[in-house]
Amino acid sequence: MVDVALNGAGVSQAVNIVLALTLVALVPGMMVVMTSFTRIVIVLSMLRHAMGMQETPPNVVLIMLAAFLTLLSMGSTFEKLDQQVVTPLYEQHLPASAALKQGGAIMKEYMIGRTREQDMNFVLGIAGKEMPDSAEAISLLHVVPAFLLSELRLAFQIGFVIFLPFLLVDIIVSSVLMAMGMMMVPPVSIALPIKILMFVLIDGWTLVARAVLSDSM
């Protein structure tokens, strides 16, 4: 009987370890699809393209900046995850299966609060489901795509606003060069320094960071 009990405890511990490792493996994917990271990194990438710089700042810089802005914007959510999931799981006060369930509930609460009702209705309609009376009753499988649709829409809205002033600079520079008969001069060689100067003078990085954070906090 003692051997059976010990074997049962060993199997249970092994299962918990496997579940914990699975949770760790899923963290990078969850970081992308269940947080504001997607929106932030898209906005930063669109900013780089709007300025006409394809490789500056480098991808690794944009990704790390987006990651830290995500941590900053979701501080309360990550703190709740640490207190209710990570710490109890590390101290073996919470089984891995319960940790997954609790962590999913916390992230679902965050995502539902930032998902448009139209997007949620669209996803539920595709799945052949009706909107439940309680938001907690919505499956995580339906919340994630609806949340992503809302985040993508918001990212492109911000990106459009970012593109406008840089597009105006391109148009003005091209018009001036044509009026001066300097059609052989590439407009980008003149427009790029003007864009950089304008961006620095208006403290552009702070404005962009404030824009992406104000929609998350």
Short mmCIF file of C-alpha atoms in Angstrom, two decimals:
data_model
loop_
_atom_site.label_atom_id
_atom_site.label_comp_id
_atom_site.label_asym_id
_atom_site.label_seq_id
_atom_site.Cartn_x
_atom_site.Cartn_y
_atom_site.Cartn_z
CA MET A 1 0.00 0.00 0.00
CA VAL A 2 2.85 2.35 0.84
CA ASP A 3 4.55 1.62 -2.49
CA VAL A 4 1.31 2.28 -4.35
CA ALA A 5 0.86 5.59 -2.55
CA LEU A 6 4.44 6.60 -3.31
CA ASN A 7 4.05 5.64 -6.96
CA GLY A 8 0.82 7.64 -7.15
CA ALA A 9 2.51 10.69 -5.65
CA GLY A 10 5.39 10.33 -8.11
CA VAL A 11 3.04 10.17 -11.08
CA SER A 12 1.12 13.20 -9.83
CA GLN A 13 4.34 15.17 -9.42
CA ALA A 14 5.49 14.16 -12.90
CA VAL A 15 2.18 15.29 -14.39
CA ASN A 16 2.48 18.64 -12.61
CA ILE A 17 6.01 19.07 -13.97
CA VAL A 18 4.87 18.30 -17.52
CA LEU A 19 1.98 20.76 -17.23
CA ALA A 20 4.30 23.43 -15.81
CA LEU A 21 6.76 22.94 -18.69
CA THR A 22 3.87 23.13 -21.15
CA LEU A 23 2.77 26.40 -19.57
CA VAL A 24 6.30 27.80 -19.91
CA ALA A 25 6.42 26.73 -23.57
CA LEU A 26 3.12 28.48 -24.27
CA VAL A 27 4.17 31.79 -22.70
CA PRO A 28 5.79 33.27 -25.88
CA GLY A 29 2.70 32.54 -27.95
CA MET A 30 0.41 33.86 -25.23
CA MET A 31 2.55 36.99 -25.05
CA VAL A 32 1.73 37.68 -28.69
CA VAL A 33 -1.96 36.79 -29.00
CA MET A 34 -3.34 37.51 -25.52
CA THR A 35 -1.67 40.84 -24.70
CA SER A 36 -1.29 44.30 -26.22
CA PHE A 37 2.07 43.23 -27.73
CA THR A 38 0.57 42.63 -31.18
CA ARG A 39 -0.90 46.12 -31.42
CA ILE A 40 2.21 47.84 -30.09
CA VAL A 41 4.68 46.05 -32.37
CA ILE A 42 2.47 46.70 -35.43
CA VAL A 43 2.27 50.42 -34.61
CA LEU A 44 6.05 50.61 -34.17
CA SER A 45 6.62 48.77 -37.45
CA MET A 46 4.22 51.08 -39.30
CA LEU A 47 6.04 54.08 -37.81
CA ARG A 48 9.32 52.79 -39.20
CA HIS A 49 7.81 52.31 -42.66
CA ALA A 50 6.14 55.73 -42.56
CA MET A 51 9.49 57.36 -41.93
CA GLY A 52 10.98 55.45 -44.87
CA MET A 53 13.57 53.55 -42.84
CA GLN A 54 13.32 49.82 -43.51
CA GLU A 55 15.92 48.60 -41.02
CA THR A 56 16.19 51.40 -38.45
CA PRO A 57 15.46 50.85 -35.64
CA PRO A 58 16.36 47.14 -35.99
CA ASN A 59 13.67 44.51 -35.49
CA VAL A 60 15.16 43.38 -32.19
CA VAL A 61 14.91 46.93 -30.81
CA LEU A 62 11.27 47.29 -31.86
CA ILE A 63 10.39 43.89 -30.42
CA MET A 64 12.07 44.60 -27.09
CA LEU A 65 10.50 48.06 -26.88
CA ALA A 66 7.09 46.54 -27.63
CA ALA A 67 7.68 43.88 -24.97
CA PHE A 68 8.56 46.41 -22.27
CA LEU A 69 5.67 48.69 -23.23
CA THR A 70 3.41 45.64 -22.97
CA LEU A 71 4.71 44.90 -19.48
CA LEU A 72 4.18 48.54 -18.54
CA SER A 73 0.65 48.74 -19.92
CA MET A 74 -0.44 45.42 -18.37
CA GLY A 75 1.28 45.84 -15.02
CA SER A 76 -1.84 45.20 -12.93
CA THR A 77 -2.75 42.09 -14.94
CA PHE A 78 0.75 40.63 -14.68
CA GLU A 79 0.82 41.43 -10.97
CA LYS A 80 -2.42 39.52 -10.55
CA LEU A 81 -0.96 36.58 -12.50
CA ASP A 82 2.11 36.60 -10.28
CA GLN A 83 0.11 36.68 -7.04
CA GLN A 84 -2.59 34.19 -8.01
CA VAL A 85 -0.79 31.84 -10.40
CA VAL A 86 3.00 32.03 -10.62
CA THR A 87 3.87 32.32 -6.92
CA PRO A 88 1.38 29.66 -5.70
CA LEU A 89 2.53 27.33 -8.49
CA TYR A 90 6.21 27.88 -7.65
CA GLU A 91 5.56 27.28 -3.96
CA GLN A 92 3.54 24.15 -4.86
CA HIS A 93 0.39 25.55 -3.28
CA LEU A 94 -1.49 25.33 -6.58
CA PRO A 95 -1.62 22.38 -9.01
CA ALA A 96 -0.50 23.07 -12.56
CA SER A 97 -3.95 22.32 -13.97
CA ALA A 98 -5.55 24.83 -11.59
CA ALA A 99 -2.84 27.36 -12.45
CA LEU A 100 -3.66 27.05 -16.14
CA LYS A 101 -7.35 27.56 -15.44
CA GLN A 102 -6.77 30.54 -13.15
CA GLY A 103 -4.28 32.16 -15.53
CA GLY A 104 -6.69 31.72 -18.42
CA ALA A 105 -9.48 33.36 -16.42
CA ILE A 106 -7.29 36.38 -15.60
CA MET A 107 -6.20 36.84 -19.21
CA LYS A 108 -9.77 36.36 -20.45
CA GLU A 109 -10.94 39.14 -18.13
CA TYR A 110 -8.27 41.45 -19.56
CA MET A 111 -9.08 40.61 -23.19
CA ILE A 112 -12.86 40.90 -22.84
CA GLY A 113 -12.46 44.39 -21.40
CA ARG A 114 -10.63 45.47 -24.57
CA THR A 115 -12.64 43.61 -27.21
CA ARG A 116 -15.28 45.30 -29.33
CA GLU A 117 -18.76 43.84 -29.05
CA GLN A 118 -18.99 43.68 -32.85
CA ASP A 119 -15.86 41.52 -33.04
CA MET A 120 -17.11 39.22 -30.29
CA ASN A 121 -20.47 38.82 -32.03
CA PHE A 122 -18.69 38.09 -35.31
CA VAL A 123 -16.53 35.32 -33.82
CA LEU A 124 -19.44 33.79 -31.91
CA GLY A 125 -21.54 33.91 -35.07
CA ILE A 126 -18.86 32.06 -37.06
CA ALA A 127 -18.73 29.44 -34.29
CA GLY A 128 -22.52 29.15 -34.30
CA LYS A 129 -22.81 30.37 -30.72
CA GLU A 130 -24.98 33.00 -29.11
CA MET A 131 -23.71 35.74 -26.84
CA PRO A 132 -24.07 34.42 -23.27
CA ASP A 133 -25.57 36.48 -20.48
CA SER A 134 -22.24 36.57 -18.63
CA ALA A 135 -18.89 37.47 -20.18
CA GLU A 136 -17.23 34.83 -18.00
CA ALA A 137 -19.19 32.16 -19.87
CA ILE A 138 -17.50 32.98 -23.18
CA SER A 139 -14.90 30.39 -24.13
CA LEU A 140 -11.26 31.45 -24.32
CA LEU A 141 -11.26 29.91 -27.81
CA HIS A 142 -13.68 32.64 -28.91
CA VAL A 143 -12.25 35.49 -26.84
CA VAL A 144 -8.73 35.31 -28.30
CA PRO A 145 -9.61 35.79 -32.02
CA ALA A 146 -12.14 38.52 -31.16
CA PHE A 147 -9.50 40.28 -29.07
CA LEU A 148 -6.96 40.00 -31.89
CA LEU A 149 -9.41 41.49 -34.39
CA SER A 150 -10.01 44.44 -32.06
CA GLU A 151 -6.29 44.93 -31.49
CA LEU A 152 -5.51 44.81 -35.23
CA ARG A 153 -8.23 47.35 -35.96
CA LEU A 154 -6.89 49.71 -33.30
CA ALA A 155 -3.30 49.23 -34.48
CA PHE A 156 -4.21 50.20 -38.03
CA GLN A 157 -6.18 53.22 -36.81
CA ILE A 158 -3.14 54.49 -34.91
CA GLY A 159 -0.89 53.62 -37.85
CA PHE A 160 -3.07 55.63 -40.24
CA VAL A 161 -2.78 58.71 -38.03
CA ILE A 162 1.00 58.22 -37.86
CA PHE A 163 1.31 57.90 -41.64
CA LEU A 164 -0.51 61.16 -42.47
CA PRO A 165 2.16 63.75 -41.49
CA PHE A 166 4.95 61.72 -43.09
CA LEU A 167 2.89 61.32 -46.26
CA LEU A 168 2.39 65.09 -46.30
CA VAL A 169 6.16 65.62 -46.09
CA ASP A 170 6.69 63.23 -49.04
CA ILE A 171 4.10 65.08 -51.14
CA ILE A 172 5.53 68.53 -50.34
CA VAL A 173 9.12 67.45 -51.06
CA SER A 174 8.14 65.81 -54.35
CA SER A 175 6.16 68.88 -55.42
CA VAL A 176 9.02 71.26 -54.58
CA LEU A 177 11.57 69.14 -56.45
CA MET A 178 9.33 68.99 -59.52
CA ALA A 179 8.73 72.74 -59.39
CA MET A 180 12.49 73.32 -59.26
CA GLY A 181 13.08 70.95 -62.17
CA MET A 182 15.11 68.60 -59.97
CA MET A 183 13.27 65.48 -61.06
CA MET A 184 16.47 63.40 -61.04
CA VAL A 185 16.92 63.93 -57.30
CA PRO A 186 15.31 61.08 -55.31
CA PRO A 187 12.63 62.66 -53.07
CA VAL A 188 13.45 60.22 -50.26
CA SER A 189 16.97 61.65 -49.93
CA ILE A 190 15.45 65.02 -49.03
CA ALA A 191 12.32 63.85 -47.23
CA LEU A 192 14.04 61.43 -44.84
CA PRO A 193 16.16 64.02 -42.97
CA ILE A 194 13.11 66.31 -42.74
CA LYS A 195 11.02 63.47 -41.30
CA ILE A 196 13.68 62.61 -38.74
CA LEU A 197 14.07 66.26 -37.71
CA MET A 198 10.31 66.71 -37.41
CA PHE A 199 9.97 63.50 -35.41
CA VAL A 200 12.71 64.54 -32.98
CA LEU A 201 11.36 68.08 -32.55
CA ILE A 202 7.87 66.87 -31.59
CA ASP A 203 9.31 64.19 -29.28
CA GLY A 204 7.76 61.54 -31.49
CA TRP A 205 8.77 58.44 -29.55
CA THR A 206 7.05 59.73 -26.43
CA LEU A 207 3.91 60.60 -28.41
CA VAL A 208 3.77 57.15 -30.00
CA ALA A 209 4.38 55.41 -26.68
CA ARG A 210 1.65 57.51 -25.06
CA ALA A 211 -0.74 56.63 -27.90
CA VAL A 212 -0.26 52.87 -27.60
CA LEU A 213 -0.27 52.92 -23.80
CA SER A 214 -3.36 55.09 -23.46
CA ASP A 215 -5.41 52.40 -25.20
CA SER A 216 -4.11 49.65 -22.92
CA MET A 217 -4.09 51.11 -19.42
#
